[in-house]
Every structure is written in C-alpha cells, then in structure tokens.
Short mmCIF file of C-alpha atoms in Angstrom, two decimals:
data_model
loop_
_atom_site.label_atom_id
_atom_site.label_comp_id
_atom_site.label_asym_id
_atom_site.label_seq_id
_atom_site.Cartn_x
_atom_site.Cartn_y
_atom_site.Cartn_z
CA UNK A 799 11.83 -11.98 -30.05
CA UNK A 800 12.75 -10.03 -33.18
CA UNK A 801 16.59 -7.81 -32.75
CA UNK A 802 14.09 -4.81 -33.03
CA UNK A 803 12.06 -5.81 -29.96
CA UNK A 804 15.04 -7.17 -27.82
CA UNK A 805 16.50 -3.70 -28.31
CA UNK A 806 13.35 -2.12 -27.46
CA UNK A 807 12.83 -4.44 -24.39
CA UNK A 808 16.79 -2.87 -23.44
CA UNK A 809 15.64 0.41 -23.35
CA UNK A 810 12.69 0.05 -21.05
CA UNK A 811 14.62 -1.55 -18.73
CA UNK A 812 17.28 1.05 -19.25
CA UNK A 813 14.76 3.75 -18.17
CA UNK A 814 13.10 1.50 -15.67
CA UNK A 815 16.65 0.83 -13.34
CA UNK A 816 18.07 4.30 -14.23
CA UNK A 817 14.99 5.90 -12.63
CA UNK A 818 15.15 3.58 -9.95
CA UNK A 819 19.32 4.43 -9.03
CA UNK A 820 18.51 8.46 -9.42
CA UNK A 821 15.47 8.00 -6.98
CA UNK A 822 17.50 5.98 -5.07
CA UNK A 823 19.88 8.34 -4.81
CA UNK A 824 18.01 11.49 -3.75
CA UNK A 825 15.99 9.24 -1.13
CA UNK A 826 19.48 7.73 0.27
CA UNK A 827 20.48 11.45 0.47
CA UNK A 828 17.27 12.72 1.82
CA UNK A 829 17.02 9.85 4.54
CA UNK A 830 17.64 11.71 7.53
CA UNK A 831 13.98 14.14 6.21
CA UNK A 832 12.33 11.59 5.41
CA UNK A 833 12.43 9.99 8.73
CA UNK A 834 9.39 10.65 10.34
CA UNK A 835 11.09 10.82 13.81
CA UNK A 836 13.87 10.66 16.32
CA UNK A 837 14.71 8.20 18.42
CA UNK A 838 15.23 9.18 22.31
CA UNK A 839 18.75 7.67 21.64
CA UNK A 840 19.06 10.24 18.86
CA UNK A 841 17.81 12.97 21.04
CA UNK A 842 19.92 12.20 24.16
CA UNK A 843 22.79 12.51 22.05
CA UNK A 844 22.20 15.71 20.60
CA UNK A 845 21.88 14.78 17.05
CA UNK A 846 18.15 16.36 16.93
CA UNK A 847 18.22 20.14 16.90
CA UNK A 848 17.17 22.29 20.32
CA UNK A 849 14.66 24.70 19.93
CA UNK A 850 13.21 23.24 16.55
CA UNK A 851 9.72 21.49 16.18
CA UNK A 852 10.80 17.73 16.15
CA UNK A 853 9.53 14.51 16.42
CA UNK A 854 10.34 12.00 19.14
CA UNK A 855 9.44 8.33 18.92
CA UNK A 856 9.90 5.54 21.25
CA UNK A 857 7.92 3.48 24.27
CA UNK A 858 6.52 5.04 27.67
CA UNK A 859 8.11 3.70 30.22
CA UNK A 860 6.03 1.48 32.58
CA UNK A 861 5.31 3.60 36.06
CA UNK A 862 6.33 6.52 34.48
CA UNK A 863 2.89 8.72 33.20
CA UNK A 864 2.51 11.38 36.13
CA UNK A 865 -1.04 13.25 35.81
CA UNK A 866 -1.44 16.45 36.86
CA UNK A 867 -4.37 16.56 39.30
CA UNK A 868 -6.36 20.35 38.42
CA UNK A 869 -5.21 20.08 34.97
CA UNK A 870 -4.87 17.89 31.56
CA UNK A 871 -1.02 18.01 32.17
CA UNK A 872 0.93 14.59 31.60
CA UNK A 873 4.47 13.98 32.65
CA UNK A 874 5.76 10.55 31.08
CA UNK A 875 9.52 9.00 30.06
CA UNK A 876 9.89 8.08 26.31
CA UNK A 877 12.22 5.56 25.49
CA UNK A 878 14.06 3.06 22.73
CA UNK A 879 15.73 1.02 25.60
CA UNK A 880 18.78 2.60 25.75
CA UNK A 881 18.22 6.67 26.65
CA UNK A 882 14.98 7.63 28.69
CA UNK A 883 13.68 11.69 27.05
CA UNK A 884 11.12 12.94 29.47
CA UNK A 885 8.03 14.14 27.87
CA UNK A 886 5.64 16.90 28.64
CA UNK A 887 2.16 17.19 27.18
CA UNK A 888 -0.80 19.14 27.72
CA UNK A 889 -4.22 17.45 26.00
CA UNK A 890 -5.96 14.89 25.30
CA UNK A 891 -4.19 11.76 24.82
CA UNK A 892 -4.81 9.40 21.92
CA UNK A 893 -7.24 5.67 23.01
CA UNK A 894 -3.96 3.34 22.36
CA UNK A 895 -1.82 5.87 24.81
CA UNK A 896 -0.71 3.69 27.92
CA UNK A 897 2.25 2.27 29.57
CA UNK A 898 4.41 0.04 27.01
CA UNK A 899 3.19 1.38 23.89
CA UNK A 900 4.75 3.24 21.36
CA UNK A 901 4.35 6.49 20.83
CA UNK A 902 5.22 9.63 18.40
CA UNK A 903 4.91 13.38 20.26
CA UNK A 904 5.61 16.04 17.75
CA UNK A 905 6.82 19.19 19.80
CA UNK A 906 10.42 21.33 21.18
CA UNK A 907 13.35 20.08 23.55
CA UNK A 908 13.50 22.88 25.52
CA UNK A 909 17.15 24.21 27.24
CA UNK A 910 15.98 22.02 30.40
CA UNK A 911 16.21 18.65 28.23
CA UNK A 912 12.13 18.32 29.10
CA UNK A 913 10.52 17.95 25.28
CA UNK A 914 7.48 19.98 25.31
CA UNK A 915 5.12 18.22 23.26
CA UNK A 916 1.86 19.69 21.92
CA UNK A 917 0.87 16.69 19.76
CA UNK A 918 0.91 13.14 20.90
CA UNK A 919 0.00 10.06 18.50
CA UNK A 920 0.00 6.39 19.27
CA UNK A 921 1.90 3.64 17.48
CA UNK A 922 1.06 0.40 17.12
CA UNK A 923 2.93 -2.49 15.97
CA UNK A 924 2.04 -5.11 13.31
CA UNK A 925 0.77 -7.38 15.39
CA UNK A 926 -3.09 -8.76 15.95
CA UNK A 927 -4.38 -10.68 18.18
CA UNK A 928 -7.54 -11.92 20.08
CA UNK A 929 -7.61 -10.45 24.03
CA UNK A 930 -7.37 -13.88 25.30
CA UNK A 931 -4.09 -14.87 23.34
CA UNK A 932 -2.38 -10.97 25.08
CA UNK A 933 -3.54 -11.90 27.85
CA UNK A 934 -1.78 -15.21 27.94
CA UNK A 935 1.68 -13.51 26.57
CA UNK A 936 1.32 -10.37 28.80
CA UNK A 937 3.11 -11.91 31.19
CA UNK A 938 6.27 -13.66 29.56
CA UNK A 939 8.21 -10.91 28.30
CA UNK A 940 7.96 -7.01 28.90
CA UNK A 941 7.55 -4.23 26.16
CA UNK A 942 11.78 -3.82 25.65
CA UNK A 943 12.79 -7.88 25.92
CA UNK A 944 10.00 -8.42 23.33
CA UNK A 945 11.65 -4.96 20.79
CA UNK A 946 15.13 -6.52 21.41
CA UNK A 947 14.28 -10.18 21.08
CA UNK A 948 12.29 -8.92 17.16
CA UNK A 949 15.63 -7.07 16.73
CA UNK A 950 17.99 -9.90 17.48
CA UNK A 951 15.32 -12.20 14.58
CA UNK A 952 15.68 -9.25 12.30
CA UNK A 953 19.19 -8.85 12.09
CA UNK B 248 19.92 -14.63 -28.29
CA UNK B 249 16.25 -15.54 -29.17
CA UNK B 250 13.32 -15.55 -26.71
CA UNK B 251 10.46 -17.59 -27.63
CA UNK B 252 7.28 -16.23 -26.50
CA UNK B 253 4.41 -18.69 -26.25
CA UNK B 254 2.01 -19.45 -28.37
CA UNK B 255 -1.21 -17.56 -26.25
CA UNK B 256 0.87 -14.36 -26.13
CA UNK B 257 0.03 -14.13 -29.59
CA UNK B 258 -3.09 -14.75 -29.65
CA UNK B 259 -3.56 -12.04 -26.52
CA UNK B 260 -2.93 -9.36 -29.39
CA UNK B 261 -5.80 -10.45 -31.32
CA UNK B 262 -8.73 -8.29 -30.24
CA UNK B 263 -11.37 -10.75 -31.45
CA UNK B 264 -9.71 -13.50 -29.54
CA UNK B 265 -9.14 -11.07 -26.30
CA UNK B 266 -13.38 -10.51 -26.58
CA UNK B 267 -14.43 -13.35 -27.33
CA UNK B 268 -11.79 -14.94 -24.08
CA UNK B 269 -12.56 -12.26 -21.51
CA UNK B 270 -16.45 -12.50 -22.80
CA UNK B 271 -16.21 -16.37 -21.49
CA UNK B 272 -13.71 -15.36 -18.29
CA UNK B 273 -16.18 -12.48 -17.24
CA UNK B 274 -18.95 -14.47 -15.38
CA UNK B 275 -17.20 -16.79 -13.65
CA UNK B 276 -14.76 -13.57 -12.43
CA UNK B 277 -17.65 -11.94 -11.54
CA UNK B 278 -19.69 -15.22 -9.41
CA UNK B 279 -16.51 -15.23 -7.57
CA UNK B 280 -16.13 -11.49 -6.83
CA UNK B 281 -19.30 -11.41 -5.29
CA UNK B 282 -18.96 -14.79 -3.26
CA UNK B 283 -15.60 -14.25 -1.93
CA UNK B 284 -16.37 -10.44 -1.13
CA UNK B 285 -19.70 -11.28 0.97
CA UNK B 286 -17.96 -13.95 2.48
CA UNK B 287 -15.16 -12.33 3.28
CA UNK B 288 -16.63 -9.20 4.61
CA UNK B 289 -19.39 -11.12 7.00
CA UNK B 290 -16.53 -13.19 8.27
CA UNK B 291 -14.18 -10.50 9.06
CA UNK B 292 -16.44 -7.56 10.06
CA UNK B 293 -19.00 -10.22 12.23
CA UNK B 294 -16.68 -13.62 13.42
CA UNK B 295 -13.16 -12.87 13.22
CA UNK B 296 -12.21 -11.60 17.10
CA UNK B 297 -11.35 -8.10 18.19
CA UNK B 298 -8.19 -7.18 18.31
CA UNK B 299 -6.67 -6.81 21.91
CA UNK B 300 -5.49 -3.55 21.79
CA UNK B 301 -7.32 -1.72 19.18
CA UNK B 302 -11.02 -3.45 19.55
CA UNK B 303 -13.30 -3.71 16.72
CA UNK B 304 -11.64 -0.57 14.71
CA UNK B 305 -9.02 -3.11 13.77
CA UNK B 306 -11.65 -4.75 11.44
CA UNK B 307 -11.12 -1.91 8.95
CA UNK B 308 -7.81 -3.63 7.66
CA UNK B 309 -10.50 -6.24 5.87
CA UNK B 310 -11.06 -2.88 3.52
CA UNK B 311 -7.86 -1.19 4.28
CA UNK B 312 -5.23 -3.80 3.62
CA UNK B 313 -6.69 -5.57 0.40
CA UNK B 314 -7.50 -2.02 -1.33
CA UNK B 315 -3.91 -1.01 -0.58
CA UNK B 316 -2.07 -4.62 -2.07
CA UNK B 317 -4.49 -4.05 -4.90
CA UNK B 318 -3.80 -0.58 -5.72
CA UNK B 319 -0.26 -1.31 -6.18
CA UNK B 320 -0.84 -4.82 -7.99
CA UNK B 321 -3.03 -2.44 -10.25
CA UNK B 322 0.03 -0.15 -10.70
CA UNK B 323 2.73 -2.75 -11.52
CA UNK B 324 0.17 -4.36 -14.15
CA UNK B 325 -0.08 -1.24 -15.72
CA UNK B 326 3.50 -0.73 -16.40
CA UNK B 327 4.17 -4.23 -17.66
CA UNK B 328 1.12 -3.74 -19.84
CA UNK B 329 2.57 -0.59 -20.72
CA UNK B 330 5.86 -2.42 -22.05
CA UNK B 331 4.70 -4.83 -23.76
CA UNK B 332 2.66 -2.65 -25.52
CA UNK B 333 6.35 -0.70 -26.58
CA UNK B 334 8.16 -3.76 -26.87
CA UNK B 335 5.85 -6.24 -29.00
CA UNK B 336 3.35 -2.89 -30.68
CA UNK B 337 0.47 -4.67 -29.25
CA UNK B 338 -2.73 -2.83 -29.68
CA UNK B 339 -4.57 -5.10 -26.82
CA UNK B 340 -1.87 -4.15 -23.76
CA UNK B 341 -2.02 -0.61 -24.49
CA UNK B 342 -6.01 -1.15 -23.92
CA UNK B 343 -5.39 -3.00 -20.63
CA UNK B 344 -3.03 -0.75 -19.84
CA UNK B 345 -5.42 2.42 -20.03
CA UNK B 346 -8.39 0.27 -18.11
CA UNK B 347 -6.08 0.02 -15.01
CA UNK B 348 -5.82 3.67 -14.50
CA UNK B 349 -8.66 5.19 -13.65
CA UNK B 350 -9.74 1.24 -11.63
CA UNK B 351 -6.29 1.97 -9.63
CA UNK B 352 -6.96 5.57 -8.95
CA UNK B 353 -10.18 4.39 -7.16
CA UNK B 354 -8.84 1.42 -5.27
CA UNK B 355 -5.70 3.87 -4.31
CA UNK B 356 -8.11 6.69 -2.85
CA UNK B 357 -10.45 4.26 -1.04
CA UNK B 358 -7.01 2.73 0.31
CA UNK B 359 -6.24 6.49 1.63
CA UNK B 360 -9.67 7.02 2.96
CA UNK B 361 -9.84 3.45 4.93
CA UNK B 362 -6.33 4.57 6.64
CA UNK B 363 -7.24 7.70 7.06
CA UNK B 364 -10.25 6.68 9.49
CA UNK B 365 -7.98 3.85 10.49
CA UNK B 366 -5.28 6.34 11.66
CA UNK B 367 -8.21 8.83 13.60
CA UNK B 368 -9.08 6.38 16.63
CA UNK B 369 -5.37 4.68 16.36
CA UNK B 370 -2.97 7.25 15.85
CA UNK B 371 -4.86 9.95 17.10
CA UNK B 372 -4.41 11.65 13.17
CA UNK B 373 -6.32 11.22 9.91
CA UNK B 374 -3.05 12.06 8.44
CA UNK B 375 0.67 11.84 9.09
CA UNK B 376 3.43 12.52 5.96
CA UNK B 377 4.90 9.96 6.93
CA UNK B 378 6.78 7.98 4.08
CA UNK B 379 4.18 5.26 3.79
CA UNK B 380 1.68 7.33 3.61
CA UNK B 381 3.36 9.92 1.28
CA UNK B 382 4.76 7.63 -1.17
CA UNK B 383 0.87 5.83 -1.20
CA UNK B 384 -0.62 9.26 -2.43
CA UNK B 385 2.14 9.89 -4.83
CA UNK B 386 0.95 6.74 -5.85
CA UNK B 387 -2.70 8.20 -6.99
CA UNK B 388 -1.18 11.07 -8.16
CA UNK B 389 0.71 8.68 -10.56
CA UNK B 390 -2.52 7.26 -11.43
CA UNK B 391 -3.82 10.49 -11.97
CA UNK B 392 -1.28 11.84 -14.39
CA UNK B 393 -1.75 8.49 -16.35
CA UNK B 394 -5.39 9.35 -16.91
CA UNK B 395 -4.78 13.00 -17.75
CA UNK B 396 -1.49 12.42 -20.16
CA UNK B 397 -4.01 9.29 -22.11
CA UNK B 398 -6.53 11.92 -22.57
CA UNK B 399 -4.24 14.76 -23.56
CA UNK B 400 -3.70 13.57 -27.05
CA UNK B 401 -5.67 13.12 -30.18
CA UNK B 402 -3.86 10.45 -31.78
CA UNK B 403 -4.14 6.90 -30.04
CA UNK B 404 -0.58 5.63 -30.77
CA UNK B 405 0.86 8.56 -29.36
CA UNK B 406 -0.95 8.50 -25.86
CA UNK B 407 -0.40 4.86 -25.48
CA UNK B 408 3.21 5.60 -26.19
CA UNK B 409 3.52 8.37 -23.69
CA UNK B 410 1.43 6.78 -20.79
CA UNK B 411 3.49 3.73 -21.14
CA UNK B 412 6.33 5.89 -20.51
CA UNK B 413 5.06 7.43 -17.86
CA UNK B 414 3.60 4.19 -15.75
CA UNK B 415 7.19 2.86 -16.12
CA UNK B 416 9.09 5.86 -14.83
CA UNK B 417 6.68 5.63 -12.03
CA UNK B 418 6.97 1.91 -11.54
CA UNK B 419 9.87 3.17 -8.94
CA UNK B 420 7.17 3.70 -6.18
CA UNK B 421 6.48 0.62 -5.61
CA UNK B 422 9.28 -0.64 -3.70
CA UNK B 423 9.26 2.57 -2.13
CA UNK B 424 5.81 2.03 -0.85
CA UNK B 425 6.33 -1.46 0.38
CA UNK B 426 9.92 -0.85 1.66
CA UNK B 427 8.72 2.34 3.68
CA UNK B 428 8.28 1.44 6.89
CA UNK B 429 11.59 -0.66 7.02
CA UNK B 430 14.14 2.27 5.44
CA UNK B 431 12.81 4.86 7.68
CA UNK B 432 11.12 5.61 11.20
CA UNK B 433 7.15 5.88 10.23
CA UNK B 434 3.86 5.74 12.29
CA UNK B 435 2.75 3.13 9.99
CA UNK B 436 3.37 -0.19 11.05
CA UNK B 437 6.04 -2.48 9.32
CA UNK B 438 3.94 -5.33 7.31
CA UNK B 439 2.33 -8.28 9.46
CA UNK B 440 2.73 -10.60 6.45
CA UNK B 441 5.96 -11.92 4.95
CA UNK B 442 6.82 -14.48 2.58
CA UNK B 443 9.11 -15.71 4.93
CA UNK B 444 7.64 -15.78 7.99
CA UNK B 445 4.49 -16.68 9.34
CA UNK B 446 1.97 -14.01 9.67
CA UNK B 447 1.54 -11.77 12.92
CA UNK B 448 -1.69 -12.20 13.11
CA UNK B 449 -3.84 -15.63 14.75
CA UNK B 450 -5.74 -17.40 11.45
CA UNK B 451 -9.13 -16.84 12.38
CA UNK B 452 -8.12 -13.51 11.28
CA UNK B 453 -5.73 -13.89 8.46
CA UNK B 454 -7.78 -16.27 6.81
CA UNK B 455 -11.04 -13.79 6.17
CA UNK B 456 -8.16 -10.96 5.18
CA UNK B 457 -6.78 -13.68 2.33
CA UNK B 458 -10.73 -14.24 1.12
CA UNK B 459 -11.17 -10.50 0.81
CA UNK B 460 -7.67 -9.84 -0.74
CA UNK B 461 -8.89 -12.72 -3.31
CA UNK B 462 -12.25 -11.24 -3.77
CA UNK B 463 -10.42 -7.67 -4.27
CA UNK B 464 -8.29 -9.33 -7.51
CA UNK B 465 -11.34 -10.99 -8.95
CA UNK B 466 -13.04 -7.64 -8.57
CA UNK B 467 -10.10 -5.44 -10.24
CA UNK B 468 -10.63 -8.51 -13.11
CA UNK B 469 -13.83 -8.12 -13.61
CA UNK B 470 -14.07 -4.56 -13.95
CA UNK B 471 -10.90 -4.43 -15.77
CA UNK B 472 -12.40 -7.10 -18.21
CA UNK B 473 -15.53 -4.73 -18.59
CA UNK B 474 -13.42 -1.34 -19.51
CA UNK B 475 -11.63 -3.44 -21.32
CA UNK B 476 -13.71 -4.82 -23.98
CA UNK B 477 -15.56 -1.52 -24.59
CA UNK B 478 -12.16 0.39 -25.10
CA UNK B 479 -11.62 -3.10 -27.71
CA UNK B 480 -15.33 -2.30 -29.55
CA UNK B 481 -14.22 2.06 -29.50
CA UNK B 482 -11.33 0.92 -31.07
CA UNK B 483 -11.82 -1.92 -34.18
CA UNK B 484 -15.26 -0.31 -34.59
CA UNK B 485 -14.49 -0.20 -38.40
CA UNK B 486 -13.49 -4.11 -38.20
CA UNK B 487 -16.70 -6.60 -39.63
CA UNK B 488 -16.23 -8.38 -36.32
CA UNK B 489 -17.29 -5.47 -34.32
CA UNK B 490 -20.15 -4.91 -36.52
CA UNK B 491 -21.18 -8.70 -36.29
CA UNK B 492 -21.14 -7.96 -32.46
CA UNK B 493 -23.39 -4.77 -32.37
CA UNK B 494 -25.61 -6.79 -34.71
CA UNK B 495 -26.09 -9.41 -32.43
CA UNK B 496 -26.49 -7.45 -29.55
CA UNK B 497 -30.09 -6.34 -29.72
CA UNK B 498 -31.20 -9.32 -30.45
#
C-alpha cells in the first residue's frame, strides 16, 4: 500500500471507531430507556416509577393465574426468582401465556403494589425443540433452576 | 510499513476482468440458489418437527432468521466495499458497493415483515420498539439513505464518495443489532446460535435453517452479480470492450 492509501485507510478507521465510542456513549447513557422493561426485582425495590405506564418482565409463577369466573379478569404473580409483583389484567391473553413462561405486561403499579396491566405479551426464549424432546426435559428442572443454571454458564 | 495486497485484488479493479469473472461465477451462483432454496424451504416448512411450544408458526424463522443474517452481511459488505473504494480509488467497489443497497433494503424489510407476523401469534404484537427491533429498522433506514444520497448527485465520483461515507458511519449498527438482546431487557429472544456453543436448537432443525441461510448468500450473489455488471456496462459504455459486448449480444 502506497503512504497515500495507508493514510487514507487511517482515516476511515478514524471515523469508523470514533462513531462507534460517541454511539457508544449516548447508548451507555441512554441504557436505562432503552431497556424495554423492568424486572419484578427492579419493581419491588422501587426503582420503577408509581403511577407511570411501565413495563414489567419476568416468569408467572406456577399455581399462581387466578381467573375470574363472570369476567376476562386474570390475577397472576410475575417473577425473576427473587421478588414475586402481582399482576392484574383484563383481556385476552396471548397463545404462549401459561404457567412458567415469560412474559412482558405493559401497564401502572398502582398505590396498592397490584400492577394494573392493560397489555400482556409473551416471551419466549431461544430455544427449539421437537414436543417429544420437552416432554422428556419437562420434568428435570423447573422454569427458575433452568434461568439460574443458564445464568451460572453465562457468567 | 508496507502492506502487500495480492495479486487478484488488482485485477478485481479491472472492469473487463470483474465481467468477464462474475459472467463465469453467475450460473453456477444461480444453480445453487435455486437448489439450496427449494431444498431448504421443503425441508424446513414440510419435515423439520414443530416446535413444542410455538407449533408450526416457529417454521417462519426458515424466512425470518436467514433474511435477517443476510441483511446485515449485506450491510457490512457495503461498507468495506465502500472503503476500499476510498482507500485504493477503485471504480469496481464503488459499483458493488451501490448494488448492495437497494438488494439490502429488500432483504432488511422482508426480515421486518417475517418478524412482524412472527411476533403476532408469539408475542401477541406485530411490533414492539424494542432495541432489536429498533436498531433492525434503523438498519433499512440506513439502507435507504444510501440509495437516496447515490442518487442525489450528478457526478459519479462524488456520490460514491459520499455513500461510502455514509455506509461506514452507519457500519456502527451492526453490533448494535446483534448485541441487542444481551445489553438490554428485549422481547426478542437472545440468539440460539453461537460460535461457541452448540446451537439451541435439535439438528433436524438447524440443519434445513444452515441450507436456507446458504441459499440466502448465493441468492444476495447472484443478484448482486446481476446489478452489478449492468452498473459495469452504464459505466465504461465509452470503453471498445463494452461495445464488443453489446455487439455480441444480439447475436
């Protein structure tokens, strides 16, 4: 490579990382907006705001989902394994809602710590497999072991 | 410090050499973009199994998943196209570079459109803004503000220059698209395949995924070869080569 094109090939890489630290920056700044949703933790703790539309993510706990009998009214726990945030939600609930799954409700804690949701959507997690092979696994581990066990591998 | 390039990076900035190479690549691209996409599709959409929890609408990440890898591959391409068009003046990468736009800008919005009716019977939502899915449609917009800004000029050199520019600026989405899910709490899933470990996913289903995401690149090549060598022919039309060509041609 010529001087001319090494300095050239400088520059663009120049641009290239200092875009890459400034958007870094704002997005390391913005983190806690970008964040699509608290964590029951997070919420038990008072670090989400009362009375604002927020997010809450985390599993429904198993034996938990309470259906209201003359009415589409569902009383379940959310939870990340540590804090429980009980949810309430009038609707229709997404296919993938049941016991053990993740899920996101978009709504308001209200001053009796019950989060009033008025938008429920499922989460699922990135793995696939055939009904026989979860049916096999079902039984070895529940819904939290299984989180903290991936957690423990992560870190 | 001196860098020796090799010899074939050279002869990449020919144009008559880039025709006459991509003219020879183009079939074979093209036999195994339609193999590998029929195959891949029947076996996914037909034999792979159901998932457990999510039934047969899981089968849309044989569209959704390739489409998305390949948008981005189709992004990064274009930047490093883009630069060595700066760095070594080369007429040729400036051409590829301008083919990938408006190819990614496709791939990116049928990526959208496959989540989107992905997310409906998963989620519950055809969309969330959710960072994934944010920083994937800043990702088209990118695209589209390539295309616009290489049409917005008169002189050639100029928009080459300033789309260049512009796909490497934007080159800074990329690791924001793939690093996403991990950095922040999202409704999107964090990624079932790794390079380090093994995939999430049984192989009777992996396997047809791989032959689509292969049939996807040999796709993006073909049509990328196709834009291509017509943006080549628009260009040297004044060389005797490109004359000998259109002579030829209706015989």
């Amino acid at each position: 490579m010529t001087p001319k094109r090494q300095k050239r090939l400088s520059v663009i890489l120049g641009l290239v990382f200092g875009t890459a630290v400034i958007v870094g920056l704002v997005m390391f700044s913005l983190s806690e907006n970008i964040n699509l949703f608290y964590s029951t933790s997070q919420i038990a703790k008072g670090e989400a705001p009362v009375g604002a539309r927020i997010r809450a993510g985390g599993m429904v706990v198993e034996n938990s989902v309470e259906r209201s009998k003359d009415s589409l009214k569902v009383i379940f726990e959310l939870t990340d394994c540590e804090e429980e945030v009980t949810v309430e939600f009038t609707g229709i609930l997404p296919d993938l809602f049941r016991e053990g799954q993740g899920i996101i409700a978009q709504g308001v804690m209200d001053n009796k710590g019950l989060f009033q949701a008025d938008e429920v959507l499922a989460k699922h997690d990135e793995n696939y497999m055939p009904p026989e092979a979860a049916e096999s696994m079902k039984d070895k581990m529940g819904n939290c072991e299984a989180m903290k066990g991936k957690q423990e591998k992560a870190e | 410090m001196k860098i020796k390039m090799p010899r074939w990076f050279y002869q990449l900035a020919s144009p008559k050499w880039f025709y006459d190479i991509t003219g020879m690549l183009l079939p074979w691209f093209g036999l195994a973009a339609i193999l590998l996409l029929l195959v891949g599709s029947i076996w996914g959409l037909v034999f792979a199994p159901a998932d457990y929890q999510q039934g047969n609408s899981f089968r849309i990440i044989y569209i959704h998943v390739p489409s998305s890898i390949l948008a981005q591959s189709c992004y990064m391409m274009m930047a490093i196209a883009g630069a060595v068009g700066l760095i070594w003046k080369m007429k040729i990468a400036h051409v590829v570079a301008g083919a990938c736009a408006p190819i990614g800008a496709s791939i990116a919005v049928m990526s959208l459109a496959t989540g989107a009716v992905w997310g409906k019977p998963t989620w519950g939502a055809w969309w969330v803004w959710d960072a994934r899915l944010t920083a994937m449609l800043v990702l088209l917009f990118l695209y589209i503000g390539v295309i616009a800004l290489n049409s917005a000029f008169e002189n050639k050199a100029s928009s080459d220059k300033a789309t260049a520019i512009l796909s490497l600026v934007g080159l800074v989405n990329i690791p924001i698209i793939k690093y996403s899910v991990e950095w922040w709490n999202t409704l999107h899933q964090p990624a079932t395949f790794t390079v380090t470990e093994k995939p999430a996913m049984p192989p009777e289903m992996w396997i047809p995924l791989l032959v689509m995401v292969l049939g996807f690149y040999c796709f993006f090549a073909v049509v990328l070869m196709i834009r291509a060598r017509i943006e080549v022919l628009e260009r040297e039309k004044r060389s005797d080569w490109v004359k000998k060509v259109i002579e030829n041609y209706g015989r």
